Short mmCIF file of C-alpha atoms and ligand atoms in Angstrom, two decimals:
data_model
loop_
_atom_site.label_atom_id
_atom_site.label_comp_id
_atom_site.label_asym_id
_atom_site.label_seq_id
_atom_site.Cartn_x
_atom_site.Cartn_y
_atom_site.Cartn_z
CA UNK A 1 36.79 107.30 85.45
CA UNK A 2 36.30 104.78 88.18
CA UNK A 3 37.31 101.95 85.86
CA UNK A 4 40.38 103.88 84.76
CA UNK A 5 41.59 104.24 88.35
CA UNK A 6 40.93 100.61 88.98
CA UNK A 7 43.05 99.71 85.94
CA UNK A 8 45.86 101.90 87.23
CA UNK A 9 45.67 100.17 90.54
CA UNK A 10 45.58 96.77 88.87
CA UNK A 11 48.60 97.70 86.76
CA UNK A 12 50.58 98.82 89.79
CA UNK A 13 49.51 95.72 91.65
CA UNK A 14 50.68 93.47 88.81
CA UNK A 15 53.92 95.44 88.54
CA UNK A 16 54.44 94.91 92.25
CA UNK A 17 53.75 91.21 91.94
CA UNK A 18 56.06 90.80 88.99
CA UNK A 19 58.93 92.65 90.63
CA UNK A 20 58.41 90.48 93.67
CA UNK A 21 58.66 87.45 91.38
CA UNK A 22 61.82 88.90 89.84
CA UNK A 23 63.35 89.28 93.26
CA UNK A 24 62.65 85.66 94.06
CA UNK A 25 63.70 84.01 90.83
CA UNK A 26 67.14 84.10 89.32
CA UNK A 27 67.43 84.13 85.53
CA UNK A 28 70.46 82.55 83.87
CA UNK A 29 71.77 82.06 80.37
CA UNK A 30 71.13 78.53 79.19
CA UNK A 31 72.84 76.42 76.55
CA UNK A 32 74.93 73.38 75.72
CA UNK A 33 77.76 73.30 73.21
CA UNK A 34 79.74 70.31 71.91
CA UNK A 35 82.08 70.74 68.96
CA UNK A 36 85.54 70.17 67.55
CA UNK A 37 87.28 73.47 66.83
CA UNK A 38 90.47 74.45 65.05
CA UNK A 39 91.13 77.55 67.10
CA UNK A 40 88.59 77.95 69.92
CA UNK A 41 90.35 81.04 71.29
CA UNK A 42 89.31 82.80 68.06
CA UNK A 43 86.18 81.02 66.91
CA UNK A 44 84.32 79.72 69.95
CA UNK A 45 81.53 82.07 70.99
CA UNK A 46 79.90 81.08 74.26
CA UNK A 47 76.94 83.45 73.85
CA UNK A 48 73.50 81.88 74.09
CA UNK A 49 70.14 83.54 73.47
CA UNK A 50 68.21 81.23 75.77
CA UNK A 51 67.38 82.08 79.36
CA UNK A 52 66.03 79.88 82.11
CA UNK A 53 64.48 80.54 85.51
CA UNK A 54 66.21 78.91 88.43
CA UNK A 55 64.58 77.06 91.28
CA UNK A 56 65.28 78.22 94.80
CA UNK A 57 68.82 77.52 95.89
CA UNK A 58 70.21 77.43 92.36
CA UNK A 59 72.89 79.75 91.01
CA UNK A 60 73.93 80.52 87.43
CA UNK A 61 76.78 78.38 86.19
CA UNK A 62 78.99 78.26 83.12
CA UNK A 63 81.44 75.40 82.66
CA UNK A 64 83.68 74.27 79.86
CA UNK A 65 86.12 71.45 79.21
CA UNK A 66 88.62 71.82 76.38
CA UNK A 67 90.83 68.95 75.26
CA UNK A 68 93.45 69.67 72.60
CA UNK A 69 95.27 67.08 70.49
CA UNK A 70 97.43 68.45 67.72
CA UNK A 71 95.57 71.28 66.00
CA UNK A 72 92.06 70.17 67.05
CA UNK A 73 90.26 71.01 70.26
CA UNK A 74 87.12 69.38 71.63
CA UNK A 75 84.97 71.99 73.36
CA UNK A 76 82.20 70.86 75.72
CA UNK A 77 80.39 73.70 77.40
CA UNK A 78 77.21 74.26 79.38
CA UNK A 79 75.40 77.23 80.88
CA UNK A 80 72.32 77.29 83.07
CA UNK A 81 70.97 77.02 86.60
CA UNK A 82 72.59 74.60 88.99
CA UNK A 83 72.15 73.91 92.69
CA UNK A 84 75.25 75.27 94.37
CA UNK A 85 75.68 76.86 97.76
CA UNK A 86 78.25 79.52 97.07
CA UNK A 87 79.75 81.64 94.32
CA UNK A 88 82.94 80.04 93.11
CA UNK A 89 85.24 79.93 90.16
CA UNK A 90 87.44 76.96 89.35
CA UNK A 91 90.16 76.67 86.78
CA UNK A 92 92.12 73.45 86.39
CA UNK A 93 94.78 72.65 83.84
CA UNK A 94 94.42 68.85 83.96
CA UNK A 95 97.20 68.19 81.49
CA UNK A 96 99.63 71.01 80.65
CA UNK A 97 101.26 71.62 77.27
CA UNK A 98 103.25 70.50 75.37
CA UNK A 99 101.37 67.55 73.92
CA UNK A 100 97.80 66.77 74.83
CA UNK A 101 96.20 69.44 76.97
CA UNK A 102 93.01 69.47 78.99
CA UNK A 103 91.65 72.57 80.63
CA UNK A 104 88.42 73.05 82.52
CA UNK A 105 86.72 76.13 83.87
CA UNK A 106 83.56 76.56 85.86
CA UNK A 107 81.91 79.59 87.37
CA UNK A 108 78.94 79.88 89.74
CA UNK A 109 77.48 83.32 90.24
CA UNK A 110 74.33 84.73 91.80
CA UNK A 111 73.43 87.85 89.83
CA UNK A 112 70.82 87.72 87.03
CA UNK A 113 72.34 86.51 83.73
CA UNK A 114 75.84 86.64 85.22
CA UNK A 115 76.94 83.47 83.40
CA UNK A 116 77.69 85.59 80.37
CA UNK A 117 81.31 84.83 79.49
CA UNK A 118 81.70 84.87 75.68
CA UNK A 119 85.29 83.90 74.99
CA UNK A 120 87.68 81.24 76.16
CA UNK A 121 90.83 83.15 75.20
CA UNK A 122 92.07 83.55 78.73
CA UNK A 123 91.49 79.87 79.47
CA UNK A 124 93.82 78.61 76.78
CA UNK A 125 96.57 80.96 77.87
CA UNK A 126 99.23 79.96 80.34
CA UNK A 127 97.89 79.04 83.72
CA UNK A 128 98.13 81.94 86.14
CA UNK A 129 97.60 81.75 89.90
CA UNK A 130 97.25 84.33 92.66
CA UNK A 131 100.66 84.18 94.29
CA UNK A 132 101.83 85.25 97.69
CA UNK A 133 103.38 84.12 100.91
CA UNK A 134 102.93 86.01 104.17
CA UNK A 135 103.12 85.48 107.89
CA UNK A 136 99.48 85.74 108.90
CA UNK A 137 97.41 86.80 105.90
CA UNK A 138 98.44 87.90 102.41
CA UNK A 139 97.58 91.54 101.81
CA UNK A 140 97.71 91.04 98.07
CA UNK A 141 98.20 88.11 95.76
CA UNK A 142 99.18 89.18 92.26
CA UNK A 143 98.30 86.82 89.47
CA UNK A 144 101.48 85.40 88.01
CA UNK A 145 102.17 82.95 85.17
CA UNK A 146 102.90 79.42 86.30
CA UNK A 147 106.22 77.74 85.61
CA UNK A 148 106.33 74.67 83.40
CA UNK A 149 105.44 71.52 85.23
CA UNK A 150 102.77 73.11 87.41
CA UNK A 151 99.14 72.70 86.52
CA UNK A 152 96.92 74.07 89.27
CA UNK A 153 96.57 76.81 91.84
CA UNK A 154 97.23 76.18 95.51
CA UNK A 155 95.85 78.19 98.40
CA UNK A 156 96.42 77.30 102.01
CA UNK A 157 97.68 78.11 105.46
CA UNK A 158 100.46 76.37 107.30
CA UNK A 159 100.05 76.72 111.04
CA UNK A 160 102.96 76.08 113.39
CA UNK A 161 102.66 75.71 117.13
CA UNK A 162 105.00 74.50 119.85
CA UNK A 163 108.69 75.18 120.54
CA UNK A 164 107.73 78.77 121.48
CA UNK A 165 106.28 79.19 117.99
CA UNK A 166 102.69 80.33 117.33
CA UNK A 167 102.55 81.39 113.72
CA UNK A 168 100.71 80.77 110.53
CA UNK A 169 101.85 81.35 106.99
CA UNK A 170 99.46 81.96 104.13
CA UNK A 171 100.58 80.55 100.79
CA UNK A 172 99.09 80.90 97.31
CA UNK A 173 100.63 79.93 94.00
CA UNK A 174 101.13 77.44 91.21
CA UNK A 175 101.78 73.82 91.98
CA UNK A 176 101.50 70.33 90.62
CA UNK A 177 100.48 69.01 94.04
CA UNK A 178 96.91 67.75 94.21
CA UNK A 179 94.99 68.66 97.33
CA UNK A 180 96.11 70.24 100.57
CA UNK A 181 99.53 68.61 100.68
CA UNK A 182 102.15 71.31 100.36
CA UNK A 183 103.69 70.02 103.57
CA UNK A 184 103.39 66.43 102.33
CA UNK A 185 101.24 65.63 105.38
CA UNK A 186 104.10 65.98 107.84
CA UNK A 187 102.78 66.71 111.32
CA UNK A 188 105.86 68.18 113.00
CA UNK A 189 109.15 69.97 112.37
CA UNK A 190 111.28 69.49 115.47
CA UNK A 191 109.18 70.72 118.40
CA UNK A 192 106.68 72.52 116.15
CA UNK A 193 103.39 70.90 115.30
CA UNK A 194 102.42 71.53 111.67
CA UNK A 195 98.87 71.91 110.47
CA UNK A 196 97.92 72.68 106.87
CA UNK A 197 94.49 74.11 106.15
CA UNK A 198 93.06 74.77 102.69
CA UNK A 199 89.77 76.10 101.42
CA UNK A 200 88.41 74.36 98.30
CA UNK A 201 91.25 73.89 95.87
CA UNK A 202 91.36 76.50 93.11
CA UNK A 203 88.18 78.24 94.22
CA UNK A 204 87.95 82.00 94.23
CA UNK A 205 85.10 84.36 94.84
CA UNK A 206 83.90 85.36 91.41
CA UNK A 207 83.05 88.90 92.58
CA UNK A 208 86.74 89.53 93.02
CA UNK A 209 87.55 88.11 89.63
CA UNK A 210 84.92 89.74 87.47
CA UNK A 211 87.64 91.16 85.24
CA UNK A 212 88.89 87.65 84.66
CA UNK A 213 92.29 88.85 85.75
CA UNK A 214 92.70 87.32 89.16
CA UNK A 215 92.10 83.72 88.29
CA UNK A 216 94.59 83.96 85.49
CA UNK A 217 97.27 85.46 87.68
CA UNK A 218 100.60 83.76 87.54
CA UNK A 219 103.17 82.65 90.01
CA UNK A 220 106.76 83.70 89.59
CA UNK A 221 107.96 81.85 92.56
CA UNK A 222 108.32 78.20 92.92
CA UNK A 223 106.55 77.39 96.16
CA UNK A 224 108.74 74.43 96.80
CA UNK A 225 111.77 76.71 96.86
CA UNK A 226 110.15 79.52 98.73
CA UNK A 227 108.55 77.79 101.66
CA UNK A 228 111.66 76.22 103.23
CA UNK A 229 113.35 79.66 103.05
CA UNK A 230 110.42 81.26 104.77
CA UNK A 231 110.23 78.61 107.44
CA UNK A 232 113.92 79.09 108.03
CA UNK A 233 113.60 82.83 108.48
CA UNK A 234 110.69 82.27 110.83
CA UNK A 235 112.82 79.99 112.90
CA UNK A 236 115.78 82.37 112.89
CA UNK A 237 113.92 85.48 113.89
CA UNK A 238 111.93 84.16 116.79
C1 LIG B 301 79.19 86.34 70.16
O1 LIG B 301 77.98 86.37 69.43
C2 LIG B 301 77.08 87.42 69.84
C3 LIG B 301 75.80 87.30 69.01
O2 LIG B 301 75.57 86.02 68.59
C4 LIG B 301 77.73 88.76 69.65
O3 LIG B 301 76.86 89.79 70.09
C5 LIG B 301 79.01 88.84 70.43
O4 LIG B 301 79.69 90.04 70.19
C6 LIG B 301 79.93 87.66 70.05
N1 LIG B 301 81.05 87.70 70.97
C7 LIG B 301 82.31 87.56 70.54
C8 LIG B 301 83.34 87.68 71.61
O5 LIG B 301 82.63 87.35 69.39
C1 LIG B 302 107.69 76.07 79.09
O1 LIG B 302 107.36 75.20 78.01
C2 LIG B 302 107.05 75.91 76.82
C3 LIG B 302 106.58 74.89 75.81
O2 LIG B 302 107.41 73.77 75.79
C4 LIG B 302 108.29 76.70 76.35
O3 LIG B 302 107.98 77.38 75.16
C5 LIG B 302 108.67 77.66 77.44
O4 LIG B 302 109.84 78.35 77.08
C6 LIG B 302 108.90 76.93 78.75
N1 LIG B 302 109.07 77.92 79.80
C7 LIG B 302 110.03 77.82 80.72
C8 LIG B 302 110.04 78.88 81.74
O5 LIG B 302 110.83 76.89 80.76
#
């Protein structure tokens, strides 16, 4: 009887220890894939049976680069643990269609086995970006398809001060501009000082994009057309 109780205790103790271990260590899907595919949107399956245990400070990641020439696509993909400070999702259309195309996607997430994307369908579709423009902060940023000629998502704030102006405009959308250069680095418009601030280019919190919808959102507006109009109305109404 005594021994039985002791075993119970031992079992509970071990259970406690193992759940403590679980809490400390993150498990992620693990795998590497390199292949030439005819139609990766249909045939490529990113599922992997292997799992690895991350070291402290590592998150789960899944990343893929797809380069298409004609009817063949090179697919290079990896899943596993990787040292990264924050959850983030990046989608870059390096070279848009027609012709040669190159698309990359990477996702860092912090829940157990969260790097579990199976398909690349959404990645080969038209680039979509969260799109909005607002004085202050955007309340919503619907995902809209990008016009031809754009190849990445922009997200930034343009801050104006001086000439009795104290305003900032939040802007998100499709662009071909690399980096935080919507305003082409100009530092003033008349008496107003201009400051452009961007978080990491094309990075979104993956929690908000679990459905995969947000990061594929598309922009209807052409930012280049929209921003001057907005700046004008700002100037007129103040
Ligand atoms: C990928 O393969 C796994 C098993 O290998 C299967 O369970 C899963 O449904 C497949 N996913 C897709 C999208 O075909
Ligand atoms: C963009 O380019 C694609 C491929 O060339 C074409 O099918 C599509 O109609 C174009 N879209 C616009 C809005 O011009």
